[in-house]
């Protein structure tokens, strides 16, 4: 086809902003009380990241892996797909990231952290943001609690939390585990921008840029 | 009790505030229309208002029709005001009118409905404007010039509230005389939502189902169409088109074979936003198409140069998608007041203005605006009524909109 340049993202958008928001409402009602479990796991993740301990990288990887698998299955495969046939492919991508976390985080134990480094501090701040601030964006912008996006059960906070963890970890893990979250940041930001949701649209791209900049500045040594 | 005749059925007229209306009220005899009757361009959409229990404003009165026989009016037919088959009897009701001051109003309303029943379509309906249809060139079957699109708007997934809202849009669309609903397997859950709506509305026989085939593999086209048919819940599609010319070389033979076998009624191809016009022209010249679907609006008139004239020459019906340019066009013009001269083409609002510009082109059979709003679908269907702009007026409309 010679006219691909004439297409814009809106040509591929299949749903309205209202339908997308309603999806979160219906999803949150459907999976309740999974959000409580996810929030508890988020708190455990923060505690694990706070100070070094034996098996830290593996425990962190397990929690993130559970989140990515859940989002792949419950959000993309079962719910998002009802308004977006491409969600099937998103489910595969999220499942693949979970596989990467299993291989590099659990089997090879490649997630190691330096608690006093700048990268770790910024990564921890991103994790805090994902667990406690992102769920508040919906109610604070007038959309109500039912549309809250919670770490571990919805894509965007799970991606931001993962970016925080990989920023805090060594350079090798960043590349291996960070590529797909970066891609999701670009995609989600573009979709939300097209849906005329500028506040939501900038969150993930800013998080991704922050991670890139801090990783560049910190130049953390390879683990 | 009035007895339904072979060709007629008795209807009672309820006049709120009028003693003697309702079960004992005046009755009016209307013809039971046949399926697939042609609808001419000067006919009125009284069929749209004959649904059981439907109400309409008539001057200071609200008129409610009730179906004595308890059956559904499933009509595609509209009658002229002078149709001799329409007759009425107001004697029962006129003998038991409400006290003054309602009496005078009741009498005039009854006069309109009973004694002067021959005038009833033009008298009863609030909008005394002819209903505009266009023939499909390949068969002569008439379609109302406004249809209903479903891209984005009907893709609401499993949201029951939103599905019911879409059903209301469909109900109002059919009530206003609409027929063509357009969808595609590319539109997410839109096909399911249309199927849900059709089921809830009792599968209106007037619906003209237009869907598409959208898959790279030519051999998978037939099975995709069958899946789409099941999602709509229809016995067969009226029209199936190749979506955005995707693998059209493989799909068109399949569609033509399905048409020959009676599995579908019409065949077409679609494109949007001015893409691949050269290729679509070639297909129009070489293939026996019934329909072609393109984007066209007052500010996007590329198709006027070649596609629309070619469609006329080849006897291909043109369906116009994205008439409001995904809402950006109508949002832009709505910031401005509707010009007074728009009333010369019976345009009461901007939706009618933009749609009448499109459907007044002689090659266009139907425009398919999409909406989630009952108010908007009513506005859109207003473009099926009244006069259409002539060529000088069309040029003026386009020039006016281009300013914004």
Short mmCIF file of C-alpha atoms in Angstrom, two decimals, chain B residues 14-346:
data_model
loop_
_atom_site.label_atom_id
_atom_site.label_comp_id
_atom_site.label_asym_id
_atom_site.label_seq_id
_atom_site.Cartn_x
_atom_site.Cartn_y
_atom_site.Cartn_z
CA UNK B 14 -55.71 8.50 21.79
CA UNK B 15 -56.01 12.19 22.48
CA UNK B 16 -54.81 12.97 26.01
CA UNK B 17 -57.35 15.02 27.92
CA UNK B 18 -60.10 13.95 25.57
CA UNK B 19 -62.91 11.87 27.07
CA UNK B 20 -63.81 9.06 24.79
CA UNK B 21 -60.36 8.56 23.42
CA UNK B 22 -58.29 5.45 24.01
CA UNK B 23 -60.19 2.17 23.83
CA UNK B 24 -63.44 3.88 22.91
CA UNK B 25 -61.85 6.65 20.93
CA UNK B 26 -61.95 7.41 17.28
CA UNK B 27 -60.44 4.87 14.99
CA UNK B 28 -58.62 5.35 11.78
CA UNK B 29 -58.14 2.80 9.06
CA UNK B 30 -54.71 2.49 7.53
CA UNK B 31 -53.41 0.18 4.85
CA UNK B 32 -51.20 -2.68 5.89
CA UNK B 33 -48.18 -2.19 3.69
CA UNK B 34 -46.41 -4.94 1.85
CA UNK B 35 -42.82 -5.78 2.33
CA UNK B 36 -40.28 -4.38 -0.06
CA UNK B 37 -42.64 -1.87 -1.60
CA UNK B 38 -40.87 0.96 -3.30
CA UNK B 39 -40.79 4.29 -1.55
CA UNK B 40 -40.93 7.25 -3.83
CA UNK B 41 -39.32 10.57 -3.21
CA UNK B 42 -42.50 12.45 -2.45
CA UNK B 43 -43.84 9.97 0.07
CA UNK B 44 -44.04 10.63 3.78
CA UNK B 45 -42.53 8.48 6.51
CA UNK B 46 -45.78 7.80 8.28
CA UNK B 47 -44.67 4.22 8.66
CA UNK B 48 -42.08 5.49 11.08
CA UNK B 49 -44.78 6.92 13.29
CA UNK B 50 -47.16 3.99 13.23
CA UNK B 51 -45.32 1.95 15.79
CA UNK B 52 -47.59 0.84 18.53
CA UNK B 53 -47.69 3.38 21.28
CA UNK B 54 -45.61 5.98 19.55
CA UNK B 55 -46.44 9.59 20.20
CA UNK B 56 -46.02 12.64 18.04
CA UNK B 57 -46.70 16.33 18.49
CA UNK B 58 -49.38 17.83 16.28
CA UNK B 59 -49.62 21.51 16.86
CA UNK B 60 -50.68 21.79 20.49
CA UNK B 61 -51.62 18.12 20.62
CA UNK B 62 -49.70 14.99 21.34
CA UNK B 63 -51.13 12.14 19.29
CA UNK B 64 -50.67 8.56 20.35
CA UNK B 65 -51.37 5.64 18.05
CA UNK B 66 -52.36 2.29 19.44
CA UNK B 67 -52.66 -0.89 17.46
CA UNK B 68 -56.04 -2.54 18.01
CA UNK B 69 -54.97 -5.81 16.52
CA UNK B 70 -52.04 -5.96 18.87
CA UNK B 71 -49.70 -6.68 16.03
CA UNK B 72 -46.55 -4.88 15.07
CA UNK B 73 -46.41 -2.59 12.12
CA UNK B 74 -43.51 -3.87 10.12
CA UNK B 75 -43.66 -1.62 7.17
CA UNK B 76 -41.26 -0.34 4.63
CA UNK B 77 -43.98 1.54 2.82
CA UNK B 78 -45.02 5.14 2.87
CA UNK B 79 -48.13 6.62 1.37
CA UNK B 80 -48.80 9.95 -0.18
CA UNK B 81 -51.11 12.31 1.58
CA UNK B 82 -53.67 11.82 -1.12
CA UNK B 83 -53.62 8.04 -0.95
CA UNK B 84 -57.25 6.95 -1.42
CA UNK B 85 -56.73 3.84 0.71
CA UNK B 86 -56.51 5.93 3.85
CA UNK B 87 -59.86 6.63 5.44
CA UNK B 88 -61.11 7.31 8.92
CA UNK B 89 -64.02 7.31 11.30
CA UNK B 90 -64.20 9.75 14.17
CA UNK B 91 -67.82 9.40 15.08
CA UNK B 92 -67.40 7.59 18.39
CA UNK B 93 -64.84 9.93 19.69
CA UNK B 94 -66.40 13.11 18.48
CA UNK B 95 -69.53 12.41 20.48
CA UNK B 96 -67.74 12.48 23.83
CA UNK B 97 -65.38 15.32 23.85
CA UNK B 98 -63.78 16.91 26.87
CA UNK B 99 -65.29 20.08 28.31
CA UNK B 100 -64.30 23.49 27.07
CA UNK B 101 -61.58 24.77 26.75
CA UNK B 102 -60.22 21.47 25.45
CA UNK B 103 -63.20 20.96 23.24
CA UNK B 104 -62.12 23.29 20.48
CA UNK B 105 -58.67 21.83 20.40
CA UNK B 106 -60.04 18.32 20.42
CA UNK B 107 -62.40 19.07 17.58
CA UNK B 108 -59.69 20.44 15.40
CA UNK B 109 -57.44 17.52 16.18
CA UNK B 110 -60.20 15.07 15.40
CA UNK B 111 -60.99 16.92 12.25
CA UNK B 112 -57.44 16.39 11.21
CA UNK B 113 -57.46 12.73 12.12
CA UNK B 114 -60.95 11.69 11.22
CA UNK B 115 -63.11 13.73 8.93
CA UNK B 116 -60.10 14.89 6.97
CA UNK B 117 -58.22 11.68 7.25
CA UNK B 118 -57.22 11.78 3.64
CA UNK B 119 -54.82 14.51 4.69
CA UNK B 120 -53.64 12.62 7.71
CA UNK B 121 -50.00 11.99 6.95
CA UNK B 122 -49.26 15.60 6.19
CA UNK B 123 -51.50 16.85 8.96
CA UNK B 124 -50.56 14.54 11.76
CA UNK B 125 -46.83 14.63 11.36
CA UNK B 126 -45.13 17.56 12.89
CA UNK B 127 -42.81 17.83 9.94
CA UNK B 128 -44.75 18.17 6.75
CA UNK B 129 -41.80 17.51 4.52
CA UNK B 130 -41.31 14.86 1.85
CA UNK B 131 -39.17 11.88 2.80
CA UNK B 132 -36.15 11.54 0.56
CA UNK B 133 -35.05 8.19 -0.79
CA UNK B 134 -32.81 7.17 -3.63
CA UNK B 135 -32.94 4.08 -5.81
CA UNK B 136 -30.07 1.61 -5.87
CA UNK B 137 -29.21 1.77 -9.58
CA UNK B 138 -28.72 -1.97 -10.06
CA UNK B 139 -32.20 -2.92 -8.82
CA UNK B 140 -34.26 0.22 -8.32
CA UNK B 141 -34.83 -0.63 -4.64
CA UNK B 142 -35.12 2.61 -2.70
CA UNK B 143 -33.12 3.54 0.35
CA UNK B 144 -33.54 6.51 2.67
CA UNK B 145 -30.64 8.86 2.02
CA UNK B 146 -29.45 8.68 5.62
CA UNK B 147 -28.15 5.47 7.12
CA UNK B 148 -26.37 4.65 10.35
CA UNK B 149 -22.65 3.98 10.71
CA UNK B 150 -21.18 2.07 13.65
CA UNK B 151 -17.43 2.77 13.59
CA UNK B 152 -16.26 3.60 17.14
CA UNK B 153 -19.76 4.56 18.30
CA UNK B 154 -21.16 1.02 18.58
CA UNK B 155 -17.94 -0.61 19.77
CA UNK B 156 -18.94 -0.69 23.44
CA UNK B 157 -17.96 -4.26 24.26
CA UNK B 158 -20.05 -6.06 26.86
CA UNK B 159 -21.23 -2.87 28.55
CA UNK B 160 -24.95 -3.55 28.92
CA UNK B 161 -25.81 0.08 29.65
CA UNK B 162 -23.98 1.28 26.54
CA UNK B 163 -25.54 -1.51 24.46
CA UNK B 164 -29.00 -0.42 25.53
CA UNK B 165 -28.06 3.15 24.66
CA UNK B 166 -27.01 2.03 21.18
CA UNK B 167 -30.29 0.15 20.87
CA UNK B 168 -32.14 3.39 21.55
CA UNK B 169 -30.16 5.05 18.79
CA UNK B 170 -31.20 2.24 16.47
CA UNK B 171 -34.82 2.46 17.61
CA UNK B 172 -34.94 6.16 16.85
CA UNK B 173 -33.20 5.57 13.55
CA UNK B 174 -35.81 3.04 12.46
CA UNK B 175 -38.65 5.13 13.87
CA UNK B 176 -37.54 8.02 11.72
CA UNK B 177 -37.64 5.84 8.63
CA UNK B 178 -33.98 4.77 8.45
CA UNK B 179 -32.89 1.49 6.89
CA UNK B 180 -29.17 1.01 6.21
CA UNK B 181 -26.91 0.11 9.12
CA UNK B 182 -23.25 -0.32 8.27
CA UNK B 183 -20.57 -2.23 10.13
CA UNK B 184 -17.42 -4.28 9.66
CA UNK B 185 -15.49 -7.04 11.42
CA UNK B 186 -12.83 -4.38 11.90
CA UNK B 187 -15.09 -2.38 14.23
CA UNK B 188 -14.54 -4.41 17.39
CA UNK B 189 -17.82 -5.34 19.06
CA UNK B 190 -20.01 -3.19 16.79
CA UNK B 191 -21.47 -6.19 14.98
CA UNK B 192 -22.45 -7.82 18.29
CA UNK B 193 -23.98 -4.58 19.49
CA UNK B 194 -26.01 -4.21 16.30
CA UNK B 195 -27.15 -7.82 16.68
CA UNK B 196 -28.13 -7.11 20.28
CA UNK B 197 -30.10 -4.05 19.19
CA UNK B 198 -31.85 -5.79 16.31
CA UNK B 199 -32.85 -8.62 18.65
CA UNK B 200 -34.23 -6.20 21.23
CA UNK B 201 -36.12 -4.27 18.57
CA UNK B 202 -37.76 -7.44 17.27
CA UNK B 203 -35.56 -7.72 14.19
CA UNK B 204 -37.13 -4.89 12.19
CA UNK B 205 -37.75 -6.06 8.66
CA UNK B 206 -36.97 -2.64 7.31
CA UNK B 207 -33.31 -2.95 8.36
CA UNK B 208 -30.88 -2.98 5.46
CA UNK B 209 -27.79 -4.79 6.72
CA UNK B 210 -24.51 -3.61 5.23
CA UNK B 211 -21.32 -5.29 6.37
CA UNK B 212 -17.84 -5.89 5.03
CA UNK B 213 -15.23 -8.55 4.57
CA UNK B 214 -11.89 -7.56 6.10
CA UNK B 215 -9.26 -10.25 6.11
CA UNK B 216 -6.05 -10.75 4.16
CA UNK B 217 -6.68 -14.35 3.25
CA UNK B 218 -9.09 -14.70 0.35
CA UNK B 219 -10.03 -18.23 1.35
CA UNK B 220 -11.09 -17.03 4.82
CA UNK B 221 -13.51 -14.44 3.47
CA UNK B 222 -16.59 -16.63 3.36
CA UNK B 223 -16.14 -17.91 6.92
CA UNK B 224 -15.60 -14.35 8.18
CA UNK B 225 -18.82 -13.24 6.52
CA UNK B 226 -20.65 -16.15 8.15
CA UNK B 227 -19.28 -15.18 11.57
CA UNK B 228 -20.36 -11.60 10.95
CA UNK B 229 -23.83 -12.77 9.94
CA UNK B 230 -24.16 -14.72 13.17
CA UNK B 231 -23.07 -11.70 15.18
CA UNK B 232 -25.72 -9.57 13.49
CA UNK B 233 -28.30 -12.31 13.88
CA UNK B 234 -29.69 -11.81 10.38
CA UNK B 235 -30.64 -14.50 7.88
CA UNK B 236 -28.42 -12.89 5.25
CA UNK B 237 -26.69 -9.61 4.60
CA UNK B 238 -28.20 -7.18 2.15
CA UNK B 239 -24.79 -5.78 1.24
CA UNK B 240 -21.27 -7.06 1.77
CA UNK B 241 -18.35 -4.92 0.63
CA UNK B 242 -14.61 -5.42 0.59
CA UNK B 243 -13.30 -3.27 3.43
CA UNK B 244 -10.66 -0.77 2.32
CA UNK B 245 -9.97 -2.89 -0.77
CA UNK B 246 -8.13 -5.45 1.39
CA UNK B 247 -7.41 -8.47 -0.82
CA UNK B 248 -10.21 -7.39 -3.13
CA UNK B 249 -8.90 -9.57 -5.96
CA UNK B 250 -9.65 -12.65 -3.83
CA UNK B 251 -12.81 -11.43 -2.10
CA UNK B 252 -14.78 -9.98 -5.00
CA UNK B 253 -15.22 -13.32 -6.80
CA UNK B 254 -16.42 -14.82 -3.51
CA UNK B 255 -18.92 -12.01 -2.99
CA UNK B 256 -20.20 -12.21 -6.56
CA UNK B 257 -20.65 -15.97 -6.19
CA UNK B 258 -22.53 -15.43 -2.92
CA UNK B 259 -24.75 -12.88 -4.63
CA UNK B 260 -25.45 -15.28 -7.48
CA UNK B 261 -26.38 -17.95 -4.94
CA UNK B 262 -28.70 -15.53 -3.12
CA UNK B 263 -26.59 -15.51 0.06
CA UNK B 264 -26.20 -11.75 -0.16
CA UNK B 265 -28.09 -9.18 -2.21
CA UNK B 266 -25.50 -6.60 -3.15
CA UNK B 267 -21.72 -6.40 -3.58
CA UNK B 268 -19.44 -3.44 -3.04
CA UNK B 269 -16.02 -2.08 -2.16
CA UNK B 270 -15.05 0.61 0.32
CA UNK B 271 -12.31 3.09 1.01
CA UNK B 272 -12.03 6.13 3.23
CA UNK B 273 -10.28 9.44 3.62
CA UNK B 274 -9.51 9.71 -0.09
CA UNK B 275 -7.18 6.72 -0.24
CA UNK B 276 -6.56 4.49 -3.26
CA UNK B 277 -8.98 6.32 -5.52
CA UNK B 278 -7.14 5.34 -8.66
CA UNK B 279 -7.44 1.68 -7.76
CA UNK B 280 -11.08 2.01 -6.82
CA UNK B 281 -11.79 3.66 -10.16
CA UNK B 282 -10.27 0.70 -11.95
CA UNK B 283 -12.40 -1.69 -9.93
CA UNK B 284 -15.52 0.35 -10.65
CA UNK B 285 -14.78 0.21 -14.37
CA UNK B 286 -14.09 -3.52 -14.51
CA UNK B 287 -16.20 -5.18 -11.83
CA UNK B 288 -20.00 -5.54 -11.60
CA UNK B 289 -20.37 -3.58 -8.37
CA UNK B 290 -23.66 -2.54 -6.81
CA UNK B 291 -22.12 -0.20 -4.22
CA UNK B 292 -19.00 1.79 -3.59
CA UNK B 293 -18.31 3.48 -0.27
CA UNK B 294 -16.11 6.57 -0.02
CA UNK B 295 -15.53 9.56 2.22
CA UNK B 296 -17.17 12.79 1.10
CA UNK B 297 -18.12 16.01 2.82
CA UNK B 298 -18.43 19.72 2.19
CA UNK B 299 -14.71 20.12 2.89
CA UNK B 300 -13.48 16.85 1.39
CA UNK B 301 -14.71 16.80 -2.19
CA UNK B 302 -12.04 14.85 -4.08
CA UNK B 303 -14.57 12.26 -5.19
CA UNK B 304 -16.58 14.85 -7.11
CA UNK B 305 -14.00 14.92 -9.88
CA UNK B 306 -13.98 11.27 -10.94
CA UNK B 307 -15.49 8.74 -8.51
CA UNK B 308 -19.00 10.18 -8.31
CA UNK B 309 -19.41 10.80 -12.05
CA UNK B 310 -18.05 7.33 -12.74
CA UNK B 311 -20.51 5.83 -10.28
CA UNK B 312 -23.36 7.52 -12.14
CA UNK B 313 -22.09 6.30 -15.48
CA UNK B 314 -21.67 2.75 -14.26
CA UNK B 315 -24.90 2.61 -12.22
CA UNK B 316 -23.11 2.08 -8.92
CA UNK B 317 -24.70 3.29 -5.71
CA UNK B 318 -22.45 5.55 -3.63
CA UNK B 319 -22.47 5.28 0.15
CA UNK B 320 -20.68 8.09 1.97
CA UNK B 321 -18.77 7.41 5.17
CA UNK B 322 -17.34 9.90 7.67
CA UNK B 323 -19.71 12.71 6.61
CA UNK B 324 -18.75 14.72 9.70
CA UNK B 325 -15.05 13.80 9.46
CA UNK B 326 -15.11 11.87 12.74
CA UNK B 327 -16.99 14.74 14.38
CA UNK B 328 -14.32 17.38 13.77
CA UNK B 329 -16.28 19.04 10.97
CA UNK B 330 -19.56 19.34 12.80
CA UNK B 331 -17.83 20.50 15.98
CA UNK B 332 -16.12 23.22 13.97
CA UNK B 333 -19.26 24.49 12.22
CA UNK B 334 -21.39 24.35 15.35
CA UNK B 335 -19.38 27.22 16.78
CA UNK B 336 -20.98 29.37 14.10
CA UNK B 337 -24.65 30.26 13.66
CA UNK B 338 -26.54 28.41 10.96
CA UNK B 339 -26.98 30.83 8.06
CA UNK B 340 -30.54 31.94 7.37
CA UNK B 341 -30.32 30.89 3.75
CA UNK B 342 -29.90 27.27 4.89
CA UNK B 343 -33.66 27.20 5.37
CA UNK B 344 -34.07 27.40 1.61
CA UNK B 345 -32.91 23.79 1.61
CA UNK B 346 -35.00 22.93 4.69
#
